[in-house]
Structures are given as C-alpha cells and as structure tokens.
C-alpha cells in the first residue's frame, strides 16, 4: 500500500515540460535533444512531457481575403491538417522510440508564440523547450522569433535548443 501511495505522490509531483514543435528540422532536433538529455536518461523522469504544435489558422496561412479566397481556403485547410498530423505523428513516434509512452501531444490553432505561452499556463509547466531556427537579426526582426518572444513572455524557464551547424 505504501509503495502505491508513494508512486501516486511521485506522479503528482512530476513537473511539466512543454516542447514546441513545428515542421522544421530545428524543432525535431529540440525534441530529440530534450528526450535524450532531460527525459530518458533518468530511470524515474521528473518531467511529464507535453508536445505542442501550433497550427496556423487558414486566414493567417493564406494571408489575403479577396476574389478566389473561398476556393483556396479548403485546399490550404487540408494542407494545414496534413502538416499537423505529420508533425504530431513524428513527435509521437520519436517519443515512443525513446521509451516515452506517456507524452501528451496537442495541436492548438494560433500563433506559435501565444500558443506556447498559453500551453505553459494551461499545464502549469516549469520548463518550455523550443528549437532555434538560427535566423539572423534582420530576419528575426521581420519574421518575429518564437523563441525570443517565449523567453520574454512565458512564465517559466525557457530553454532554446540550437541545432549544431554541420560542416560542409
């Protein structure tokens, strides 16, 4: 009985780690790095893993509303759904390949910056992990950096995982 209660207490005590994923090699690397270095090395991981994919809205993906938009929307929506399914399935398989069978994988519509910060609040996460696309200052200023935004706005520790540059 005591070991059952201790196990339940340990489960309840697990901290939550949110990992943001998209359809880039950078986020895949960040998830794999997290699994290899923070989740699976321990026989009793201290983190419950929540993987979050921010699905863009059709309107934001199309970027225009005008003649022809109604015909384009269903095609774009189908493509977004396919991408979300592919990315989340890849994340699930990566977790399973590292013996993490209890990861929660979510798809949430919206801007990744807001979606990830909201996921931190929703799950009471103590750590948020995001990959770095490695944009330069100008591209980051124009496109907006998800990792920069999260580092300043998420109410938890934010870890930005950079993929090592390969030498050619």
PDB file of C-alpha atoms in Angstrom:
ATOM      1  CA  UNK A   1       0.000   0.000   0.000  1.00  0.00           C
ATOM      2  CA  UNK A   2       2.787   2.429   0.900  1.00  0.00           C
ATOM      3  CA  UNK A   3       4.579   1.926  -2.436  1.00  0.00           C
ATOM      4  CA  UNK A   4       1.310   2.566  -4.304  1.00  0.00           C
ATOM      5  CA  UNK A   5       0.777   5.828  -2.435  1.00  0.00           C
ATOM      6  CA  UNK A   6       4.418   6.829  -2.915  1.00  0.00           C
ATOM      7  CA  UNK A   7       4.112   6.151  -6.662  1.00  0.00           C
ATOM      8  CA  UNK A   8       0.927   8.230  -6.890  1.00  0.00           C
ATOM      9  CA  UNK A   9       2.631  11.012  -4.935  1.00  0.00           C
ATOM     10  CA  UNK A  10       5.622  10.900  -7.327  1.00  0.00           C
ATOM     11  CA  UNK A  11       3.285  11.069 -10.343  1.00  0.00           C
ATOM     12  CA  UNK A  12       1.522  14.061  -8.850  1.00  0.00           C
ATOM     13  CA  UNK A  13       4.847  15.739  -8.091  1.00  0.00           C
ATOM     14  CA  UNK A  14       6.164  15.472 -11.665  1.00  0.00           C
ATOM     15  CA  UNK A  15       6.915  18.820 -13.190  1.00  0.00           C
ATOM     16  CA  UNK A  16       5.600  19.564 -16.657  1.00  0.00           C
ATOM     17  CA  UNK A  17       7.874  20.301 -19.594  1.00  0.00           C
ATOM     18  CA  UNK A  18       6.276  21.729 -22.742  1.00  0.00           C
ATOM     19  CA  UNK A  19       8.138  21.254 -26.035  1.00  0.00           C
ATOM     20  CA  UNK A  20       7.040  23.313 -29.024  1.00  0.00           C
ATOM     21  CA  UNK A  21       7.235  21.583 -32.405  1.00  0.00           C
ATOM     22  CA  UNK A  22       6.683  22.689 -35.978  1.00  0.00           C
ATOM     23  CA  UNK A  23       7.524  21.165 -39.344  1.00  0.00           C
ATOM     24  CA  UNK A  24      11.202  22.118 -39.181  1.00  0.00           C
ATOM     25  CA  UNK A  25      14.306  20.059 -38.552  1.00  0.00           C
ATOM     26  CA  UNK A  26      15.108  22.515 -35.740  1.00  0.00           C
ATOM     27  CA  UNK A  27      12.102  21.599 -33.626  1.00  0.00           C
ATOM     28  CA  UNK A  28      12.622  17.887 -34.300  1.00  0.00           C
ATOM     29  CA  UNK A  29      16.197  18.276 -33.090  1.00  0.00           C
ATOM     30  CA  UNK A  30      14.995  20.166 -29.988  1.00  0.00           C
ATOM     31  CA  UNK A  31      12.521  17.399 -29.118  1.00  0.00           C
ATOM     32  CA  UNK A  32      15.110  14.678 -29.689  1.00  0.00           C
ATOM     33  CA  UNK A  33      17.720  16.566 -27.641  1.00  0.00           C
ATOM     34  CA  UNK A  34      15.203  17.003 -24.826  1.00  0.00           C
ATOM     35  CA  UNK A  35      14.310  13.322 -24.849  1.00  0.00           C
ATOM     36  CA  UNK A  36      17.982  12.277 -24.907  1.00  0.00           C
ATOM     37  CA  UNK A  37      19.248  14.691 -22.264  1.00  0.00           C
ATOM     38  CA  UNK A  38      16.374  15.530 -19.945  1.00  0.00           C
ATOM     39  CA  UNK A  39      13.710  12.849 -20.121  1.00  0.00           C
ATOM     40  CA  UNK A  40      15.045   9.357 -20.853  1.00  0.00           C
ATOM     41  CA  UNK A  41      18.432   9.235 -19.075  1.00  0.00           C
ATOM     42  CA  UNK A  42      16.697   9.023 -15.726  1.00  0.00           C
ATOM     43  CA  UNK A  43      15.097   5.767 -14.597  1.00  0.00           C
ATOM     44  CA  UNK A  44      12.369   7.897 -12.974  1.00  0.00           C
ATOM     45  CA  UNK A  45      11.916  11.064 -15.065  1.00  0.00           C
ATOM     46  CA  UNK A  46      10.881  14.125 -13.101  1.00  0.00           C
ATOM     47  CA  UNK A  47       9.061  15.683 -16.048  1.00  0.00           C
ATOM     48  CA  UNK A  48       5.734  14.954 -17.642  1.00  0.00           C
ATOM     49  CA  UNK A  49       6.187  15.781 -21.330  1.00  0.00           C
ATOM     50  CA  UNK A  50       3.668  17.845 -23.299  1.00  0.00           C
ATOM     51  CA  UNK A  51       4.430  18.352 -27.006  1.00  0.00           C
ATOM     52  CA  UNK A  52       2.566  21.245 -28.635  1.00  0.00           C
ATOM     53  CA  UNK A  53       2.126  22.024 -32.332  1.00  0.00           C
ATOM     54  CA  UNK A  54       0.720  25.471 -33.124  1.00  0.00           C
ATOM     55  CA  UNK A  55      -1.491  25.099 -36.183  1.00  0.00           C
ATOM     56  CA  UNK A  56      -1.839  28.307 -38.186  1.00  0.00           C
ATOM     57  CA  UNK A  57      -5.349  29.436 -38.993  1.00  0.00           C
ATOM     58  CA  UNK A  58      -6.370  29.230 -42.638  1.00  0.00           C
ATOM     59  CA  UNK A  59      -6.731  33.009 -42.835  1.00  0.00           C
ATOM     60  CA  UNK A  60      -3.227  33.611 -41.483  1.00  0.00           C
ATOM     61  CA  UNK A  61      -1.761  30.979 -43.805  1.00  0.00           C
ATOM     62  CA  UNK A  62      -3.446  32.435 -46.896  1.00  0.00           C
ATOM     63  CA  UNK A  63      -2.719  35.998 -45.872  1.00  0.00           C
ATOM     64  CA  UNK A  64      -5.353  37.572 -48.114  1.00  0.00           C
ATOM     65  CA  UNK A  65      -9.072  37.738 -48.469  1.00  0.00           C
ATOM     66  CA  UNK A  66     -10.465  38.619 -51.839  1.00  0.00           C
ATOM     67  CA  UNK A  67     -11.586  37.105 -55.112  1.00  0.00           C
ATOM     68  CA  UNK A  68     -10.563  33.472 -55.237  1.00  0.00           C
ATOM     69  CA  UNK A  69     -10.075  33.150 -51.476  1.00  0.00           C
ATOM     70  CA  UNK A  70     -13.115  30.863 -50.933  1.00  0.00           C
ATOM     71  CA  UNK A  71     -11.694  28.378 -53.453  1.00  0.00           C
ATOM     72  CA  UNK A  72      -8.242  28.436 -51.850  1.00  0.00           C
ATOM     73  CA  UNK A  73      -9.321  28.080 -48.206  1.00  0.00           C
ATOM     74  CA  UNK A  74     -10.344  24.374 -48.332  1.00  0.00           C
ATOM     75  CA  UNK A  75      -7.064  23.465 -50.049  1.00  0.00           C
ATOM     76  CA  UNK A  76      -5.000  25.381 -47.506  1.00  0.00           C
ATOM     77  CA  UNK A  77      -7.009  23.933 -44.614  1.00  0.00           C
ATOM     78  CA  UNK A  78      -6.413  20.387 -45.883  1.00  0.00           C
ATOM     79  CA  UNK A  79      -2.683  21.103 -46.204  1.00  0.00           C
ATOM     80  CA  UNK A  80      -2.520  22.531 -42.667  1.00  0.00           C
ATOM     81  CA  UNK A  81      -4.310  19.449 -41.297  1.00  0.00           C
ATOM     82  CA  UNK A  82      -1.912  17.124 -43.150  1.00  0.00           C
ATOM     83  CA  UNK A  83       1.081  19.031 -41.787  1.00  0.00           C
ATOM     84  CA  UNK A  84      -0.314  18.923 -38.226  1.00  0.00           C
ATOM     85  CA  UNK A  85      -0.955  15.166 -38.498  1.00  0.00           C
ATOM     86  CA  UNK A  86       2.530  14.513 -39.919  1.00  0.00           C
ATOM     87  CA  UNK A  87       4.339  16.634 -37.322  1.00  0.00           C
ATOM     88  CA  UNK A  88       2.420  15.236 -34.344  1.00  0.00           C
ATOM     89  CA  UNK A  89       2.791  11.646 -35.555  1.00  0.00           C
ATOM     90  CA  UNK A  90       6.539  12.191 -36.000  1.00  0.00           C
ATOM     91  CA  UNK A  91       6.722  13.632 -32.458  1.00  0.00           C
ATOM     92  CA  UNK A  92       4.765  10.675 -31.017  1.00  0.00           C
ATOM     93  CA  UNK A  93       6.999   8.166 -32.815  1.00  0.00           C
ATOM     94  CA  UNK A  94      10.150   9.942 -31.629  1.00  0.00           C
ATOM     95  CA  UNK A  95       8.873   9.816 -28.045  1.00  0.00           C
ATOM     96  CA  UNK A  96       7.962   6.124 -28.337  1.00  0.00           C
ATOM     97  CA  UNK A  97      11.370   5.323 -29.875  1.00  0.00           C
ATOM     98  CA  UNK A  98      12.932   6.815 -26.723  1.00  0.00           C
ATOM     99  CA  UNK A  99      10.567   4.800 -24.468  1.00  0.00           C
ATOM    100  CA  UNK A 100       8.453   7.820 -23.546  1.00  0.00           C
ATOM    101  CA  UNK A 101       4.972   6.384 -23.944  1.00  0.00           C
ATOM    102  CA  UNK A 102       3.058   8.853 -21.783  1.00  0.00           C
ATOM    103  CA  UNK A 103       3.781  12.091 -23.663  1.00  0.00           C
ATOM    104  CA  UNK A 104       0.784  14.305 -24.332  1.00  0.00           C
ATOM    105  CA  UNK A 105       0.713  15.668 -27.896  1.00  0.00           C
ATOM    106  CA  UNK A 106      -1.558  18.612 -28.649  1.00  0.00           C
ATOM    107  CA  UNK A 107      -2.489  20.599 -31.740  1.00  0.00           C
ATOM    108  CA  UNK A 108      -3.659  24.127 -30.944  1.00  0.00           C
ATOM    109  CA  UNK A 109      -4.686  26.697 -33.533  1.00  0.00           C
ATOM    110  CA  UNK A 110      -2.973  30.055 -33.327  1.00  0.00           C
ATOM    111  CA  UNK A 111       0.281  31.971 -33.443  1.00  0.00           C
ATOM    112  CA  UNK A 112       3.058  29.756 -32.013  1.00  0.00           C
ATOM    113  CA  UNK A 113       4.225  32.499 -29.654  1.00  0.00           C
ATOM    114  CA  UNK A 114       0.819  32.742 -27.983  1.00  0.00           C
ATOM    115  CA  UNK A 115       0.023  29.034 -28.215  1.00  0.00           C
ATOM    116  CA  UNK A 116       3.228  28.030 -26.415  1.00  0.00           C
ATOM    117  CA  UNK A 117       2.894  30.643 -23.673  1.00  0.00           C
ATOM    118  CA  UNK A 118      -0.745  29.598 -23.162  1.00  0.00           C
ATOM    119  CA  UNK A 119       0.286  25.911 -23.018  1.00  0.00           C
ATOM    120  CA  UNK A 120       2.748  26.783 -20.243  1.00  0.00           C
ATOM    121  CA  UNK A 121      -0.097  28.359 -18.257  1.00  0.00           C
ATOM    122  CA  UNK A 122      -2.614  25.592 -19.017  1.00  0.00           C
ATOM    123  CA  UNK A 123      -0.264  22.785 -17.949  1.00  0.00           C
ATOM    124  CA  UNK A 124       1.493  24.751 -15.173  1.00  0.00           C
ATOM    125  CA  UNK A 125       4.786  23.942 -16.892  1.00  0.00           C
ATOM    126  CA  UNK A 126       8.078  24.650 -15.193  1.00  0.00           C
ATOM    127  CA  UNK A 127      10.076  24.432 -18.439  1.00  0.00           C
ATOM    128  CA  UNK A 128       9.356  25.354 -22.070  1.00  0.00           C
ATOM    129  CA  UNK A 129      11.668  23.980 -24.768  1.00  0.00           C
ATOM    130  CA  UNK A 130      11.802  25.474 -28.254  1.00  0.00           C
ATOM    131  CA  UNK A 131      14.154  24.991 -31.156  1.00  0.00           C
ATOM    132  CA  UNK A 132      16.084  27.814 -32.750  1.00  0.00           C
ATOM    133  CA  UNK A 133      15.859  28.384 -36.483  1.00  0.00           C
ATOM    134  CA  UNK A 134      19.092  30.336 -36.289  1.00  0.00           C
ATOM    135  CA  UNK A 135      17.769  33.423 -38.063  1.00  0.00           C
ATOM    136  CA  UNK A 136      19.985  36.479 -38.175  1.00  0.00           C
ATOM    137  CA  UNK A 137      18.963  39.736 -36.513  1.00  0.00           C
ATOM    138  CA  UNK A 138      17.197  41.188 -39.573  1.00  0.00           C
ATOM    139  CA  UNK A 139      15.197  38.065 -40.424  1.00  0.00           C
ATOM    140  CA  UNK A 140      14.326  37.652 -36.728  1.00  0.00           C
ATOM    141  CA  UNK A 141      13.118  41.269 -36.569  1.00  0.00           C
ATOM    142  CA  UNK A 142      10.982  40.885 -39.702  1.00  0.00           C
ATOM    143  CA  UNK A 143       9.553  37.414 -39.031  1.00  0.00           C
ATOM    144  CA  UNK A 144       9.474  37.594 -35.270  1.00  0.00           C
ATOM    145  CA  UNK A 145      11.245  34.963 -33.229  1.00  0.00           C
ATOM    146  CA  UNK A 146       9.105  32.474 -31.355  1.00  0.00           C
ATOM    147  CA  UNK A 147      11.982  31.681 -29.009  1.00  0.00           C
ATOM    148  CA  UNK A 148      12.683  35.371 -28.267  1.00  0.00           C
ATOM    149  CA  UNK A 149       9.007  36.018 -27.582  1.00  0.00           C
ATOM    150  CA  UNK A 150       8.675  32.981 -25.318  1.00  0.00           C
ATOM    151  CA  UNK A 151      11.887  33.826 -23.441  1.00  0.00           C
ATOM    152  CA  UNK A 152      10.345  37.182 -22.524  1.00  0.00           C
ATOM    153  CA  UNK A 153       6.698  36.211 -22.007  1.00  0.00           C
ATOM    154  CA  UNK A 154       6.459  32.595 -20.806  1.00  0.00           C
ATOM    155  CA  UNK A 155       6.009  32.278 -17.044  1.00  0.00           C
ATOM    156  CA  UNK A 156       8.607  29.546 -16.680  1.00  0.00           C
ATOM    157  CA  UNK A 157      12.180  28.680 -17.577  1.00  0.00           C
ATOM    158  CA  UNK A 158      12.669  28.704 -21.365  1.00  0.00           C
ATOM    159  CA  UNK A 159      15.320  26.538 -22.957  1.00  0.00           C
ATOM    160  CA  UNK A 160      16.268  27.284 -26.557  1.00  0.00           C
ATOM    161  CA  UNK A 161      17.900  24.292 -28.239  1.00  0.00           C
ATOM    162  CA  UNK A 162      20.165  25.107 -31.160  1.00  0.00           C
ATOM    163  CA  UNK A 163      20.991  22.501 -33.753  1.00  0.00           C
ATOM    164  CA  UNK A 164      24.758  22.346 -34.258  1.00  0.00           C
ATOM    165  CA  UNK A 165      25.885  23.658 -37.625  1.00  0.00           C
ATOM    166  CA  UNK A 166      27.160  20.926 -39.871  1.00  0.00           C
ATOM    167  CA  UNK A 167      30.457  21.499 -41.588  1.00  0.00           C
ATOM    168  CA  UNK A 168      30.490  21.042 -45.337  1.00  0.00           C
TER     169      UNK A 168
END
